[in-house]
Amino acid sequence: MYYIAHRLFAAHDRALGALIARQLAKKAGPESVFLPFCDTDEEDLVAPVKGHRLFELDRERLQTLTGMIAVLHGPSLDDGVCMEIGYAAALNVPVVVVTTDFQTYSADEHSPHWAFPDPLIETIAHRVTRVDRLGAPQLADSPDRFTAFAARNQAQIETAAAMSVEAILELAANNCPAPAPARAEAGTVFLEPSPHIRCPEALLDTLHAAHRSVTIAIRHQAPDPFTAAHADWTTALRAEVLVADVSGPETPPGGAVLIGAAAALRRRIAAHLPTAVITHAHGREPNWRNLMIQYAVGTRVCDAHSLARWLAS
């Protein structure tokens, strides 16, 4: 089963996912491609707790994958897609990340550039397909410049879709039997701070007070972010507990990736989120985060006291 991970909340994002799914289905067969929203019938699905049911349906597919194509664009990466990338990568499933973003990212003006705001994504992806230029101008006269511009964008999107399909089919064909997922080391905690705000010292004190061996993510301050991202990933996969600070407008991409990985490996997960903006959707229960994040974590903690209670439970 091939999984197409993409942002779901606007028609153009769903259309892009459908384009990739259609191209992949032509080569792999329509029954071997899973397209969220489409194949979970999200528009018309009725369930007592609809958001949780959607999470369950997506997770069922995530556990039986041949490969994943994930679409990520721009400096604000969809946290649900990042969670799905982490889930697949932790299970050693080939992941192709496709982007048409013309920006690259770095920690400062002189440090190495990354394809995405968090180097962890590029570290764990099996391949990044980056088509950052518009298609060539049409030789024939267009009725107006806007039609011509739209055609160049459409050509760029179709190229990105075709390249990502070829990449995932190649990776899946050459994928060796996956090694066993990483085993947890008893008593270990990986702490993923938000890259946007300082991690409250009380959280770290609480983890140490619980007699835990605590490792804090290092890639956001490291001189070599790629090496540090690899170290963060390796260490996080072995941790028995993940505590991720998901503060911000949406879960930071690295935190979302690690939540997905920990969920795939059945680890205990706490999301630190003191304040939240609740989202609402037709027929769905209110959510304090993207539903893939909300239902992957074991609990949401607001402060050190609630974290201590959860650790002791």
Tab-separated table of C-alpha atoms in Angstrom:
chain	number	residue	atom	x	y	z
A	1	MET	CA	0.000	0.000	0.000
A	2	TYR	CA	1.296	3.443	-0.986
A	3	TYR	CA	0.211	6.365	1.186
A	4	ILE	CA	-0.115	9.927	-0.107
A	5	ALA	CA	0.391	12.352	2.793
A	6	HIS	CA	-0.647	15.940	2.128
A	7	ARG	CA	-2.315	18.899	3.791
A	8	LEU	CA	-6.080	18.351	3.773
A	9	PHE	CA	-7.572	21.692	4.664
A	10	ALA	CA	-7.865	23.435	1.298
A	11	ALA	CA	-9.136	22.304	-2.091
A	12	HIS	CA	-5.855	22.990	-3.931
A	13	ASP	CA	-3.919	20.774	-1.494
A	14	ARG	CA	-6.409	17.939	-1.927
A	15	ALA	CA	-6.258	18.376	-5.704
A	16	LEU	CA	-2.461	18.039	-5.624
A	17	GLY	CA	-2.742	14.865	-3.540
A	18	ALA	CA	-5.272	13.480	-6.014
A	19	LEU	CA	-2.954	14.252	-8.952
A	20	ILE	CA	-0.091	12.326	-7.341
A	21	ALA	CA	-2.407	9.457	-6.385
A	22	ARG	CA	-3.763	9.252	-9.943
A	23	GLN	CA	-0.279	9.126	-11.463
A	24	LEU	CA	0.844	6.491	-8.962
A	25	ALA	CA	-2.307	4.415	-9.484
A	26	LYS	CA	-1.629	4.215	-13.225
A	27	LYS	CA	1.638	2.400	-12.500
A	28	ALA	CA	0.960	0.566	-9.239
A	29	GLY	CA	-2.791	-0.055	-9.532
A	30	PRO	CA	-5.603	1.965	-7.926
A	31	GLU	CA	-6.142	-0.510	-5.071
A	32	SER	CA	-2.558	-0.101	-3.917
A	33	VAL	CA	-2.834	3.664	-3.310
A	34	PHE	CA	-4.381	5.254	-0.217
A	35	LEU	CA	-5.412	8.902	-0.422
A	36	PRO	CA	-6.614	10.391	2.899
A	37	PHE	CA	-9.841	12.426	2.871
A	38	CYS	CA	-10.796	10.648	-0.352
A	39	ASP	CA	-10.505	7.078	0.913
A	40	THR	CA	-11.763	7.822	4.429
A	41	ASP	CA	-14.770	9.645	2.940
A	42	GLU	CA	-14.039	12.528	5.317
A	43	GLU	CA	-16.604	14.856	3.763
A	44	ASP	CA	-19.526	12.512	4.507
A	45	LEU	CA	-18.186	10.189	7.211
A	46	VAL	CA	-20.442	9.896	10.256
A	47	ALA	CA	-18.983	8.525	13.495
A	48	PRO	CA	-19.612	9.137	17.222
A	49	VAL	CA	-16.139	10.704	17.503
A	50	LYS	CA	-15.353	11.522	13.896
A	51	GLY	CA	-11.833	12.916	14.359
A	52	HIS	CA	-10.712	9.876	16.320
A	53	ARG	CA	-12.247	7.554	13.723
A	54	LEU	CA	-10.354	9.356	10.957
A	55	PHE	CA	-7.147	8.914	12.940
A	56	GLU	CA	-7.832	5.191	13.298
A	57	LEU	CA	-8.514	4.790	9.578
A	58	ASP	CA	-5.301	6.576	8.627
A	59	ARG	CA	-3.252	4.655	11.211
A	60	GLU	CA	-4.531	1.327	9.863
A	61	ARG	CA	-2.958	2.192	6.503
A	62	LEU	CA	0.214	3.571	8.050
A	63	GLN	CA	0.899	0.181	9.626
A	64	THR	CA	0.854	-1.701	6.296
A	65	LEU	CA	2.827	0.505	3.929
A	66	THR	CA	5.003	-0.223	0.928
A	67	GLY	CA	5.965	3.421	0.571
A	68	MET	CA	4.883	7.016	1.192
A	69	ILE	CA	4.857	10.195	-0.868
A	70	ALA	CA	4.559	13.238	1.403
A	71	VAL	CA	3.889	16.764	0.142
A	72	LEU	CA	5.465	19.611	2.119
A	73	HIS	CA	5.587	23.250	1.094
A	74	GLY	CA	6.708	26.495	2.671
A	75	PRO	CA	8.095	27.514	6.043
A	76	SER	CA	4.955	26.386	7.930
A	77	LEU	CA	4.831	22.631	7.432
A	78	ASP	CA	1.638	20.669	8.008
A	79	ASP	CA	1.984	18.902	11.338
A	80	GLY	CA	-0.261	16.005	10.327
A	81	VAL	CA	1.925	15.247	7.294
A	82	CYS	CA	5.079	15.506	9.424
A	83	MET	CA	3.558	13.084	11.939
A	84	GLU	CA	2.828	10.621	9.119
A	85	ILE	CA	6.398	10.927	7.801
A	86	GLY	CA	7.773	10.088	11.245
A	87	TYR	CA	5.399	7.142	11.601
A	88	ALA	CA	6.481	5.613	8.275
A	89	ALA	CA	10.191	6.311	8.744
A	90	ALA	CA	10.234	4.689	12.207
A	91	LEU	CA	8.907	1.504	10.599
A	92	ASN	CA	11.620	1.697	7.896
A	93	VAL	CA	9.106	2.421	5.125
A	94	PRO	CA	10.565	4.314	2.119
A	95	VAL	CA	9.471	7.965	2.211
A	96	VAL	CA	9.695	10.426	-0.686
A	97	VAL	CA	9.088	14.043	0.276
A	98	VAL	CA	8.058	16.268	-2.623
A	99	THR	CA	8.140	20.051	-2.599
A	100	THR	CA	7.838	22.915	-5.079
A	101	ASP	CA	9.075	25.453	-2.532
A	102	PHE	CA	11.720	27.742	-4.071
A	103	GLN	CA	13.111	28.675	-0.630
A	104	THR	CA	15.783	26.855	1.332
A	105	TYR	CA	16.439	27.266	5.044
A	106	SER	CA	19.393	27.634	7.399
A	107	ALA	CA	20.166	28.449	11.019
A	108	ASP	CA	22.049	31.612	10.010
A	109	GLU	CA	23.380	33.309	6.900
A	110	HIS	CA	26.499	31.137	6.665
A	111	SER	CA	25.342	27.693	7.826
A	112	PRO	CA	24.344	24.781	5.547
A	113	HIS	CA	20.994	25.007	3.787
A	114	TRP	CA	18.110	22.561	4.254
A	115	ALA	CA	15.168	21.831	2.007
A	116	PHE	CA	12.758	22.254	4.943
A	117	PRO	CA	12.702	24.411	8.094
A	118	ASP	CA	13.748	21.447	10.278
A	119	PRO	CA	16.746	19.367	9.080
A	120	LEU	CA	15.231	16.272	10.706
A	121	ILE	CA	12.862	15.828	7.754
A	122	GLU	CA	15.626	15.760	5.171
A	123	THR	CA	17.621	13.434	7.433
A	124	ILE	CA	14.989	10.695	7.633
A	125	ALA	CA	13.459	10.981	4.149
A	126	HIS	CA	14.742	8.389	1.713
A	127	ARG	CA	14.550	10.968	-1.050
A	128	VAL	CA	13.549	14.608	-1.480
A	129	THR	CA	12.037	15.551	-4.831
A	130	ARG	CA	12.401	19.300	-5.168
A	131	VAL	CA	10.997	21.034	-8.257
A	132	ASP	CA	11.457	24.684	-7.411
A	133	ARG	CA	11.125	26.324	-10.842
A	134	LEU	CA	8.095	27.072	-12.963
A	135	GLY	CA	7.581	25.088	-16.151
A	136	ALA	CA	8.990	26.494	-19.375
A	137	PRO	CA	7.023	29.281	-21.096
A	138	GLN	CA	4.627	28.042	-23.737
A	139	LEU	CA	5.784	28.567	-27.302
A	140	ALA	CA	2.279	29.132	-28.600
A	141	ASP	CA	0.605	32.413	-27.794
A	142	SER	CA	-1.640	32.279	-24.730
A	143	PRO	CA	-4.856	34.284	-24.582
A	144	ASP	CA	-3.444	36.289	-21.655
A	145	ARG	CA	-0.499	36.334	-19.269
A	146	PHE	CA	-2.510	34.817	-16.418
A	147	THR	CA	-3.380	31.732	-18.458
A	148	ALA	CA	0.283	31.411	-19.400
A	149	PHE	CA	1.359	31.730	-15.780
A	150	ALA	CA	-1.193	29.134	-14.667
A	151	ALA	CA	0.105	26.719	-17.311
A	152	ARG	CA	3.685	27.118	-16.092
A	153	ASN	CA	2.583	26.353	-12.525
A	154	GLN	CA	0.597	23.334	-13.682
A	155	ALA	CA	3.641	22.020	-15.562
A	156	GLN	CA	5.757	22.414	-12.423
A	157	ILE	CA	3.231	20.483	-10.333
A	158	GLU	CA	2.904	17.687	-12.884
A	159	THR	CA	6.698	17.350	-13.074
A	160	ALA	CA	6.962	17.133	-9.286
A	161	ALA	CA	4.215	14.510	-9.179
A	162	ALA	CA	5.809	12.401	-11.911
A	163	MET	CA	9.257	12.550	-10.298
A	164	SER	CA	7.931	11.577	-6.872
A	165	VAL	CA	6.003	8.626	-8.332
A	166	GLU	CA	9.088	7.329	-10.135
A	167	ALA	CA	11.159	7.755	-6.978
A	168	ILE	CA	8.818	5.840	-4.660
A	169	LEU	CA	8.388	2.975	-7.128
A	170	GLU	CA	12.164	2.678	-7.468
A	171	LEU	CA	12.701	2.774	-3.706
A	172	ALA	CA	9.964	0.240	-3.036
A	173	ALA	CA	11.355	-2.120	-5.676
A	174	ASN	CA	14.853	-1.960	-4.189
A	175	ASN	CA	13.844	-1.914	-0.523
A	176	CYS	CA	15.476	-4.720	1.421
A	177	PRO	CA	13.579	-6.467	4.214
A	178	ALA	CA	13.166	-3.816	6.871
A	179	PRO	CA	15.227	-4.216	10.026
A	180	ALA	CA	13.341	-4.606	13.264
A	181	PRO	CA	12.184	-1.264	14.704
A	182	ALA	CA	14.354	0.219	17.443
A	183	ARG	CA	13.784	-1.193	20.929
A	184	ALA	CA	13.168	1.129	23.847
A	185	GLU	CA	15.749	1.521	26.592
A	186	ALA	CA	14.092	1.368	29.999
A	187	GLY	CA	13.925	4.613	31.947
A	188	THR	CA	14.880	6.882	29.037
A	189	VAL	CA	13.136	10.089	27.978
A	190	PHE	CA	13.652	12.201	24.869
A	191	LEU	CA	12.690	15.843	25.333
A	192	GLU	CA	11.856	17.730	22.128
A	193	PRO	CA	11.663	21.476	22.888
A	194	SER	CA	9.850	23.902	20.652
A	195	PRO	CA	12.359	25.664	18.374
A	196	HIS	CA	10.375	28.880	18.886
A	197	ILE	CA	10.334	29.282	22.670
A	198	ARG	CA	12.596	28.425	25.567
A	199	CYS	CA	11.770	25.091	27.163
A	200	PRO	CA	10.476	25.616	30.718
A	201	GLU	CA	13.154	24.514	33.191
A	202	ALA	CA	10.404	23.043	35.363
A	203	LEU	CA	9.726	20.369	32.730
A	204	LEU	CA	13.332	19.224	32.754
A	205	ASP	CA	13.455	19.311	36.562
A	206	THR	CA	10.313	17.165	36.684
A	207	LEU	CA	11.797	14.581	34.341
A	208	HIS	CA	14.996	14.364	36.376
A	209	ALA	CA	13.007	14.160	39.606
A	210	ALA	CA	11.244	11.101	38.207
A	211	HIS	CA	14.678	9.418	38.054
A	212	ARG	CA	14.670	9.345	34.273
A	213	SER	CA	17.619	9.393	31.899
A	214	VAL	CA	16.812	12.484	29.835
A	215	THR	CA	18.178	13.473	26.421
A	216	ILE	CA	17.315	16.874	24.941
A	217	ALA	CA	17.218	17.484	21.193
A	218	ILE	CA	20.395	19.238	20.035
A	219	ARG	CA	19.909	19.956	16.318
A	220	HIS	CA	18.441	23.453	16.705
A	221	GLN	CA	21.635	24.795	18.279
A	222	ALA	CA	24.247	22.506	16.717
A	223	PRO	CA	26.957	23.803	14.337
A	224	ASP	CA	26.308	20.768	12.117
A	225	PRO	CA	22.496	20.449	12.071
A	226	PHE	CA	22.429	17.370	9.812
A	227	THR	CA	24.702	15.294	12.042
A	228	ALA	CA	22.790	16.499	15.094
A	229	ALA	CA	19.450	15.674	13.470
A	230	HIS	CA	20.634	12.123	12.829
A	231	ALA	CA	21.705	11.843	16.473
A	232	ASP	CA	18.347	13.206	17.648
A	233	TRP	CA	16.472	10.694	15.493
A	234	THR	CA	18.547	7.712	16.632
A	235	THR	CA	18.255	8.649	20.291
A	236	ALA	CA	14.535	9.419	20.106
A	237	LEU	CA	13.793	6.019	18.560
A	238	ARG	CA	15.387	4.318	21.567
A	239	ALA	CA	13.608	6.424	24.187
A	240	GLU	CA	10.890	4.844	26.291
A	241	VAL	CA	9.084	8.169	26.691
A	242	LEU	CA	8.776	11.202	24.389
A	243	VAL	CA	7.915	14.626	25.778
A	244	ALA	CA	7.370	17.130	22.964
A	245	ASP	CA	6.666	20.831	23.387
A	246	VAL	CA	4.072	21.462	20.678
A	247	SER	CA	3.560	25.143	21.482
A	248	GLY	CA	2.912	27.476	18.582
A	249	PRO	CA	0.243	27.982	15.900
A	250	GLU	CA	0.718	24.313	14.979
A	251	THR	CA	3.028	21.571	16.168
A	252	PRO	CA	6.633	22.318	15.125
A	253	PRO	CA	7.609	19.953	12.295
A	254	GLY	CA	10.351	18.093	14.169
A	255	GLY	CA	8.092	17.530	17.155
A	256	ALA	CA	5.384	16.207	14.851
A	257	VAL	CA	7.856	13.831	13.162
A	258	LEU	CA	8.992	12.451	16.513
A	259	ILE	CA	5.407	12.068	17.749
A	260	GLY	CA	4.670	9.982	14.656
A	261	ALA	CA	7.749	7.838	15.214
A	262	ALA	CA	6.951	7.273	18.885
A	263	ALA	CA	3.354	6.387	18.026
A	264	ALA	CA	4.517	3.843	15.445
A	265	LEU	CA	6.809	2.252	18.048
A	266	ARG	CA	4.086	2.274	20.751
A	267	ARG	CA	6.011	4.543	23.116
A	268	ARG	CA	4.530	6.789	25.786
A	269	ILE	CA	4.059	10.352	24.505
A	270	ALA	CA	3.205	13.587	26.268
A	271	ALA	CA	2.544	16.839	24.424
A	272	HIS	CA	3.304	20.030	26.356
A	273	LEU	CA	0.805	22.707	25.310
A	274	PRO	CA	-0.107	25.315	27.946
A	275	THR	CA	-2.598	27.128	25.708
A	276	ALA	CA	-4.350	26.029	22.542
A	277	VAL	CA	-6.585	27.334	19.799
A	278	ILE	CA	-9.410	24.864	19.344
A	279	THR	CA	-10.248	23.873	15.767
A	280	HIS	CA	-13.709	22.932	14.556
A	281	ALA	CA	-14.894	21.068	11.453
A	282	HIS	CA	-18.264	19.876	10.225
A	283	GLY	CA	-19.397	16.782	12.102
A	284	ARG	CA	-16.125	16.500	14.010
A	285	GLU	CA	-15.387	16.974	17.691
A	286	PRO	CA	-13.309	20.041	18.679
A	287	ASN	CA	-9.568	19.378	18.503
A	288	TRP	CA	-6.745	21.083	20.389
A	289	ARG	CA	-4.248	20.089	17.685
A	290	ASN	CA	-4.218	18.399	14.290
A	291	LEU	CA	-6.115	15.172	14.948
A	292	MET	CA	-3.123	13.028	13.896
A	293	ILE	CA	-1.117	14.707	16.645
A	294	GLN	CA	-3.885	14.817	19.239
A	295	TYR	CA	-4.736	11.135	19.058
A	296	ALA	CA	-1.151	9.923	18.671
A	297	VAL	CA	-0.083	11.372	22.019
A	298	GLY	CA	-1.007	9.788	25.328
A	299	THR	CA	-1.769	13.043	27.065
A	300	ARG	CA	-1.611	16.808	26.841
A	301	VAL	CA	0.188	18.425	29.781
A	302	CYS	CA	-0.081	22.121	30.614
A	303	ASP	CA	2.687	22.437	33.217
A	304	ALA	CA	5.256	20.535	35.255
A	305	HIS	CA	2.644	19.347	37.772
A	306	SER	CA	0.487	17.664	35.160
A	307	LEU	CA	3.621	16.120	33.601
A	308	ALA	CA	4.638	14.696	36.996
A	309	ARG	CA	1.195	13.164	37.485
A	310	TRP	CA	1.322	11.568	34.033
A	311	LEU	CA	4.809	10.141	34.595
A	312	ALA	CA	3.659	8.593	37.868
A	313	SER	CA	0.533	7.051	36.350
